[in-house]
Tab-separated table of C-alpha atoms and ligand atoms in Angstrom:
chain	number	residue	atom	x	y	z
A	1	UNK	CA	72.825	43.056	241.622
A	2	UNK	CA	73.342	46.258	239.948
A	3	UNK	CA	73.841	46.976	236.154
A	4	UNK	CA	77.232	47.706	237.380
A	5	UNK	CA	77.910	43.983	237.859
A	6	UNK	CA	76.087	42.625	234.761
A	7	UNK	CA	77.089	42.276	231.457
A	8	UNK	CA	75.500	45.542	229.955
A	9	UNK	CA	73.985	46.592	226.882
A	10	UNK	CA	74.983	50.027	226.539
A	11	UNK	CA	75.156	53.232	228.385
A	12	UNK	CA	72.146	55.381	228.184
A	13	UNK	CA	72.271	59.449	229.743
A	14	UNK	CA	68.701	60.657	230.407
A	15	UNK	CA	68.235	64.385	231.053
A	16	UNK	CA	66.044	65.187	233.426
A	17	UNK	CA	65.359	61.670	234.540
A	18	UNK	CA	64.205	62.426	238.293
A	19	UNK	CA	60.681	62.597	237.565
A	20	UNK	CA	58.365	62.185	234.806
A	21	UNK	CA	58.898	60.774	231.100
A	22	UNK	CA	62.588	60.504	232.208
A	23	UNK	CA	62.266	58.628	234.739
A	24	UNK	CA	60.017	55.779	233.066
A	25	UNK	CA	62.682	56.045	230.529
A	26	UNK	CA	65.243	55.345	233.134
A	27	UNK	CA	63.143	52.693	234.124
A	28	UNK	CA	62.537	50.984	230.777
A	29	UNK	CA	66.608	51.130	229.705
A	30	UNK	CA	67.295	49.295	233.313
A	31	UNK	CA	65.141	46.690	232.350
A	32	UNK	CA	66.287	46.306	229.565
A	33	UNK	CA	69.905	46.053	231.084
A	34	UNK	CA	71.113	48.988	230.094
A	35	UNK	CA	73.594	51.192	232.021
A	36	UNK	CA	71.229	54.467	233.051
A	37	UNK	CA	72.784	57.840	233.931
A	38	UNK	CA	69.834	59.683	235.050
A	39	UNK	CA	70.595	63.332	235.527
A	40	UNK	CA	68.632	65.784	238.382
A	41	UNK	CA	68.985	69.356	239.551
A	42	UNK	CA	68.475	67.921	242.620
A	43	UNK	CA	70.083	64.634	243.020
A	44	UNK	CA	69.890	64.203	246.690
A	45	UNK	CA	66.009	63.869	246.256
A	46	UNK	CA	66.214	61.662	243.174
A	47	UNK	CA	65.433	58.509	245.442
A	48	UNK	CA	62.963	56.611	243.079
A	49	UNK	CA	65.808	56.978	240.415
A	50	UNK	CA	68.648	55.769	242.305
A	51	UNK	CA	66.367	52.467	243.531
A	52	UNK	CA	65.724	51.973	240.185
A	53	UNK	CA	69.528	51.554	239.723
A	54	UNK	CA	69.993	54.299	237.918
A	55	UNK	CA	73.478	56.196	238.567
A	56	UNK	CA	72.271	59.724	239.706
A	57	UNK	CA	74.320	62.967	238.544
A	58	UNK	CA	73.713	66.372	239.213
A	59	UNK	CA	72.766	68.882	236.280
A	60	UNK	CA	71.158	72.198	235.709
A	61	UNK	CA	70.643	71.950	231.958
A	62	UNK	CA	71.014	76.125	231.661
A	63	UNK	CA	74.103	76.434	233.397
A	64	UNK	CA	77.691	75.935	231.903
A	65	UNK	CA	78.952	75.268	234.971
A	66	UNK	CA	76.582	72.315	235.811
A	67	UNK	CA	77.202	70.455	232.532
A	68	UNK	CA	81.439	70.924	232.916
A	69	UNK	CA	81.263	69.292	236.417
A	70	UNK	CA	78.709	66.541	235.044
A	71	UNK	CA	81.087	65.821	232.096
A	72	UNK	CA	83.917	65.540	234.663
A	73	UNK	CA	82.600	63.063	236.625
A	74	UNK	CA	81.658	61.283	233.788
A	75	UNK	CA	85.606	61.347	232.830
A	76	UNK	CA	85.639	60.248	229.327
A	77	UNK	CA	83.794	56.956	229.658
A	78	UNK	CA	81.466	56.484	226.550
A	79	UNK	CA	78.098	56.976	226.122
A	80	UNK	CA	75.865	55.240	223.320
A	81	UNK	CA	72.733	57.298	223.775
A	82	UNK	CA	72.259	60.818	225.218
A	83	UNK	CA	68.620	61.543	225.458
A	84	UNK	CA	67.740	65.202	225.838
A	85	UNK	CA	64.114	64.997	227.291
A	86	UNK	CA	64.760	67.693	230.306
A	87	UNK	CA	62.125	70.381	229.532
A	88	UNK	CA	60.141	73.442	230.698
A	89	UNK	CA	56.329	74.243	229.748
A	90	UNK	CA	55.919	77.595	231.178
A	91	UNK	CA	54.335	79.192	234.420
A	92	UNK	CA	51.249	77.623	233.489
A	93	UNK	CA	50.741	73.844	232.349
A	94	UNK	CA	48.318	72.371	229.578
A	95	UNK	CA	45.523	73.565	229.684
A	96	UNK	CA	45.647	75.544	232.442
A	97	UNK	CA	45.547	79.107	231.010
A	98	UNK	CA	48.786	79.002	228.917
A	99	UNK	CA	50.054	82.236	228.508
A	100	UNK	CA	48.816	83.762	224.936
A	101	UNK	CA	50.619	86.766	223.023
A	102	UNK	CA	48.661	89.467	225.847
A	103	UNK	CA	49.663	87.666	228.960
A	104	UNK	CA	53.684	86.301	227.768
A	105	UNK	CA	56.190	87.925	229.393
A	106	UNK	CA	59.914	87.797	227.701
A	107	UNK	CA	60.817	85.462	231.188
A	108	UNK	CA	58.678	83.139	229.953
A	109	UNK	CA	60.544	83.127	225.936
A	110	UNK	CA	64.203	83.408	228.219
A	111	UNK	CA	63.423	80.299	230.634
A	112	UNK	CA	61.724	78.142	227.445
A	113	UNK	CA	64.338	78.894	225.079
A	114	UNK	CA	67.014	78.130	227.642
A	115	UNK	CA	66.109	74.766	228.851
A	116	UNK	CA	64.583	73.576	225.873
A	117	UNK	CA	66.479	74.844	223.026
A	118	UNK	CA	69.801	75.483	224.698
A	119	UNK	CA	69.940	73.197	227.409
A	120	UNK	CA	70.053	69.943	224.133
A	121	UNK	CA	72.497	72.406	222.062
A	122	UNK	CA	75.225	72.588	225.017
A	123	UNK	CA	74.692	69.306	226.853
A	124	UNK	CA	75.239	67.562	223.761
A	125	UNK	CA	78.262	69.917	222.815
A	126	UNK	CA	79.917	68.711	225.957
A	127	UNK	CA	78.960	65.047	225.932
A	128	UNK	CA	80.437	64.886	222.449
A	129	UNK	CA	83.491	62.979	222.771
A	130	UNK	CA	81.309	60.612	225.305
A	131	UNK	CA	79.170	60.199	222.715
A	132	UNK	CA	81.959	59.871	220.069
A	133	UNK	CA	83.473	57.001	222.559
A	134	UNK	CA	80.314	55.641	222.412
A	135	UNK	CA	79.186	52.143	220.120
A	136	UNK	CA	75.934	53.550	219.154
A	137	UNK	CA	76.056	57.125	218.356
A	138	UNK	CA	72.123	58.294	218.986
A	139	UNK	CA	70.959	61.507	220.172
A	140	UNK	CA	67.617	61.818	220.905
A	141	UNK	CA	65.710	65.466	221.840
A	142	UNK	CA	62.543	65.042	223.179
A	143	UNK	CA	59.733	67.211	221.400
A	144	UNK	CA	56.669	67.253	221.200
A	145	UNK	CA	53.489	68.205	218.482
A	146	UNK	CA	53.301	71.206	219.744
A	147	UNK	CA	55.896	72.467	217.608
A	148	UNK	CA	55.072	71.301	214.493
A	149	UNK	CA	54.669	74.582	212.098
A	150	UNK	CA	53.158	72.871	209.480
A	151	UNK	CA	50.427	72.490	212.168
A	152	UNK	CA	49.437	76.168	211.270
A	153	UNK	CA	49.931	77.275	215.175
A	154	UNK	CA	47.739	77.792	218.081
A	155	UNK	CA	47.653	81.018	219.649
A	156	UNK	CA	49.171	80.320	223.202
A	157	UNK	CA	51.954	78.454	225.113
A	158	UNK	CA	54.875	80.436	222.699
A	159	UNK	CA	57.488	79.813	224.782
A	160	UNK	CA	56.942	76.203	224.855
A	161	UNK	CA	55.996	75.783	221.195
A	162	UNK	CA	58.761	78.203	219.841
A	163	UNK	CA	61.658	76.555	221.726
A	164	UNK	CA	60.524	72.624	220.540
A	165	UNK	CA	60.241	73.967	216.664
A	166	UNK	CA	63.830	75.664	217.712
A	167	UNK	CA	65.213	72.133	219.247
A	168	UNK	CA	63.829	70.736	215.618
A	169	UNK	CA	66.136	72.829	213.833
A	170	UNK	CA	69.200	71.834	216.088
A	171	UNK	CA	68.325	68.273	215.605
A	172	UNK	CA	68.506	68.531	211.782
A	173	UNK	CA	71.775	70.487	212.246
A	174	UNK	CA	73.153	68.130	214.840
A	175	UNK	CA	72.254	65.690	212.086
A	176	UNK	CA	73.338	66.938	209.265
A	177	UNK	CA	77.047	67.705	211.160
A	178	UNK	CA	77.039	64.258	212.482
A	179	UNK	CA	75.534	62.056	210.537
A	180	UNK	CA	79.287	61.113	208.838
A	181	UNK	CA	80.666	59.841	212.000
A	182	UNK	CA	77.784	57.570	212.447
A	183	UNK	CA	75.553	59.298	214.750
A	184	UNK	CA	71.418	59.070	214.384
A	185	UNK	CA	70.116	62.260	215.922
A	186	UNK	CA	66.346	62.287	215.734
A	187	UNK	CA	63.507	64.761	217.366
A	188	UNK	CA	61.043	62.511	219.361
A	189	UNK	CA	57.536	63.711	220.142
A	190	UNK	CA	56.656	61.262	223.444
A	191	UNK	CA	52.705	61.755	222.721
A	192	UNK	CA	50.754	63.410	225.552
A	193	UNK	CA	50.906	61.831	228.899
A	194	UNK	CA	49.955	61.679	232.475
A	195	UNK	CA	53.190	63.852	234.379
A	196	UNK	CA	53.458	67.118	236.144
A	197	UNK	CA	53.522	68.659	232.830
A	198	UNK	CA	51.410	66.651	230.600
A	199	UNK	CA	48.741	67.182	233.951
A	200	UNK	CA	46.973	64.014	235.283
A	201	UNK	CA	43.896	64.348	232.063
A	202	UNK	CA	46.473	63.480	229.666
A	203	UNK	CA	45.610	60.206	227.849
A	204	UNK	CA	48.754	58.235	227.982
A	205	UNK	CA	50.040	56.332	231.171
A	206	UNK	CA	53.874	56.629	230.364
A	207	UNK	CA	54.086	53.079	231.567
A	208	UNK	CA	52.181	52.437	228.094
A	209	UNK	CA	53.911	55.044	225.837
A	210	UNK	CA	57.562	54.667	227.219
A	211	UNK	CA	58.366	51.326	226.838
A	212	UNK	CA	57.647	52.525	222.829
A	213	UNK	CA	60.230	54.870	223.080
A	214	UNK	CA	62.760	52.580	223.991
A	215	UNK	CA	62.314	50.073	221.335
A	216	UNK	CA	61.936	53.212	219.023
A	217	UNK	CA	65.497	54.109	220.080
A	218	UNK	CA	67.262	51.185	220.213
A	219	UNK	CA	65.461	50.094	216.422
A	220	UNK	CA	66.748	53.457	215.208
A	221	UNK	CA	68.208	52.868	211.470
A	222	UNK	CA	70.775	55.761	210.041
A	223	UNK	CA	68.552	56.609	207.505
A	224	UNK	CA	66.402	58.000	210.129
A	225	UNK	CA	68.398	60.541	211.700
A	226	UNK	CA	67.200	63.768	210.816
A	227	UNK	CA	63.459	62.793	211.552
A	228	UNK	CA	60.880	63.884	213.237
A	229	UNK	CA	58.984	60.929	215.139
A	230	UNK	CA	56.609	59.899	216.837
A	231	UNK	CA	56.155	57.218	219.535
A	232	UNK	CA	54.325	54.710	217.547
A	233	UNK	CA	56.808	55.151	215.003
A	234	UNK	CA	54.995	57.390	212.627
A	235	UNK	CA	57.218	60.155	210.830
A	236	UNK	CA	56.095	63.660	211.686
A	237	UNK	CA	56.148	66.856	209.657
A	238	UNK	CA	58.269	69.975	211.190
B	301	NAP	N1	54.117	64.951	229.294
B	301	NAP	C1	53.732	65.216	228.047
B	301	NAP	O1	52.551	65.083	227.710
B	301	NAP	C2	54.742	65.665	227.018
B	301	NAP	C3	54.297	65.813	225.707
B	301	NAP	C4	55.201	66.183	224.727
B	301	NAP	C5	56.523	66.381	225.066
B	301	NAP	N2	56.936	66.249	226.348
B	301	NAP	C6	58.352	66.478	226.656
B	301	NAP	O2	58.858	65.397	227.401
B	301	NAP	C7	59.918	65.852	228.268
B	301	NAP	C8	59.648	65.397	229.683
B	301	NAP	O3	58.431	65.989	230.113
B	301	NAP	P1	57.602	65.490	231.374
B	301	NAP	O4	56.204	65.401	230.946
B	301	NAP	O5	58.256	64.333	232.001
B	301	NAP	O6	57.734	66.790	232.308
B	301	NAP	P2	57.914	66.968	233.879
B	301	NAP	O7	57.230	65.890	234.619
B	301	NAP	O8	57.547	68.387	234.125
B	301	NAP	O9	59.497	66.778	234.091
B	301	NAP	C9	60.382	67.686	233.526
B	301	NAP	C10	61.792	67.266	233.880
B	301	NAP	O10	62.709	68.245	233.332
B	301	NAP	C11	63.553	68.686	234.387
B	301	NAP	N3	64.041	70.048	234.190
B	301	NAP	C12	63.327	71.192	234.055
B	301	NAP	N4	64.160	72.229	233.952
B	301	NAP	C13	65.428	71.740	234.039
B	301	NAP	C14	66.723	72.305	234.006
B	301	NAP	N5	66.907	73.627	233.890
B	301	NAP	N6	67.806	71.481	234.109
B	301	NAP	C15	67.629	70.165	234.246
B	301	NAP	N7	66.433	69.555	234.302
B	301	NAP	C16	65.351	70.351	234.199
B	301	NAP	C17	62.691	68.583	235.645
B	301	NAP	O11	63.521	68.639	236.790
B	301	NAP	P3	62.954	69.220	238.212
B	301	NAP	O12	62.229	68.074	238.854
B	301	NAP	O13	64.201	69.617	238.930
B	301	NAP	O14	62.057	70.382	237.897
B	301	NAP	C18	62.046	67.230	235.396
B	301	NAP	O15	62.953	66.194	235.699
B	301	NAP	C19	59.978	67.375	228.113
B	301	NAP	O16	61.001	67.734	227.224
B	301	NAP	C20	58.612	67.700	227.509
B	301	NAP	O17	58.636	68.892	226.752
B	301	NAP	C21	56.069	65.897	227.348
């Protein structure tokens, strides 16, 4: 049976969902019976997320085109939790000679800045009245530690780190538009774990870590959107 024929929970949209965090994500909401829209720029080759039960659409978070057919074929139906988590490192991942202020070159800023930062800004722009359909109003932008400024800064990975302390500032703005119509938009820092981009030596098993996300989601109270947190639960500083 698939979510289609049960009773659901809610309708969940996971960016970048083929692989990865998302994926796990995907995987924790369908347990959980929730409806899962996973999106991939390649959906033909999202197989583990379509026998998940997941419902597979195509996006390309940095193109305008992408997100208008997505929204199409989503034709209005409502949407109670978008979660922005599709995201780009750089050429080079952890710890693997991230580029520092010699090496960057202003592709690397461009391509960080445009998934990261504008790929949550325009996605959710075009999901709103989804999301405005929607019973549970939440918007969640995966970040990560790395772009806490109160951290006093490393000195590499500045495409990365720049364009999550960016996607900060949209969440409190997304917030603070939103926050009147009922909507909880919150940044989310996943902790580091094992994926293409967290590498294989990361310490968390996103089995582990993810199924803390969820419940960190779906416990979401109002007075938290605006926040900064972290997968335990713990608040974080921008
Ligand atoms: N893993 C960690 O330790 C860690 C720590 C902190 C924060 N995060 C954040 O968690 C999120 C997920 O990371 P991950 O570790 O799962 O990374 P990952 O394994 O590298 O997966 C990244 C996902 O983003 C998708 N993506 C990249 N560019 C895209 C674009 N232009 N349009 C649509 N999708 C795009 C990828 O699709 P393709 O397969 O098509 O490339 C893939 O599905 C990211 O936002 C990341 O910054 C991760």
């Amino acid at each position: 049976m698939t979510w289609a024929e049960e009773e659901s929970k809610g309708t969940v949209l996971i960016t970048g969902a083929n692989r990865g965090l998302g994926l796990e994500m995907a995987k924790q909401f369908l347990a959980d019976n929730y409806q899962v829209y996973g999106t991939s720029r390649k959906p033909e080759k999202a197989i583990e997320l379509k026998e998940a039960g997941a419902t597979v659409l195509g996006l390309d978070v940095t193109s305008e085109e992408s997100i208008a057919t997505m929204v199409k074929t989503l034709a209005g139906e409502p949407i109670d939790i978008l979660i922005n988590n599709a995201g780009y490192f750089g050429p080079k991942l952890m710890n693997q000679g991230m580029a520092t202020i010699d090496t960057l070159t202003r592709k690397e800023m461009e391509d960080c800045l445009t998934v990261n930062t504008m790929g949550p800004i325009f996605v959710t722009q075009a999901l709103l009245p989804n999301l405005r359909a929607g019973g549970q109003k939440k918007v969640i932008n995966i970040s990560t530690r790395a772009g806490i400024i109160a951290s006093g800064g490393s000195p590499y990975a500045y495409g990365y780190k720049v364009s999550k302390a960016a996607l900060n500032m949209v969440t409190t703005n997304l917030s603070a538009g939103l926050q009147k119509e009922g909507f909880i938009v919150i940044s989310l820092a996943p902790g580091h774990n094992k994926t293409h981009m967290g590498t294989q030596g990361a310490p968390l098993d996103p089995k582990d870590s993810m199924p803390m996300v969820k419940q960190l989601i779906l416990d979401l109270k109002p007075e938290q959107s605006g926040g900064f947190w972290f997968y335990t639960g713990k608040r974080l500083p921008w």
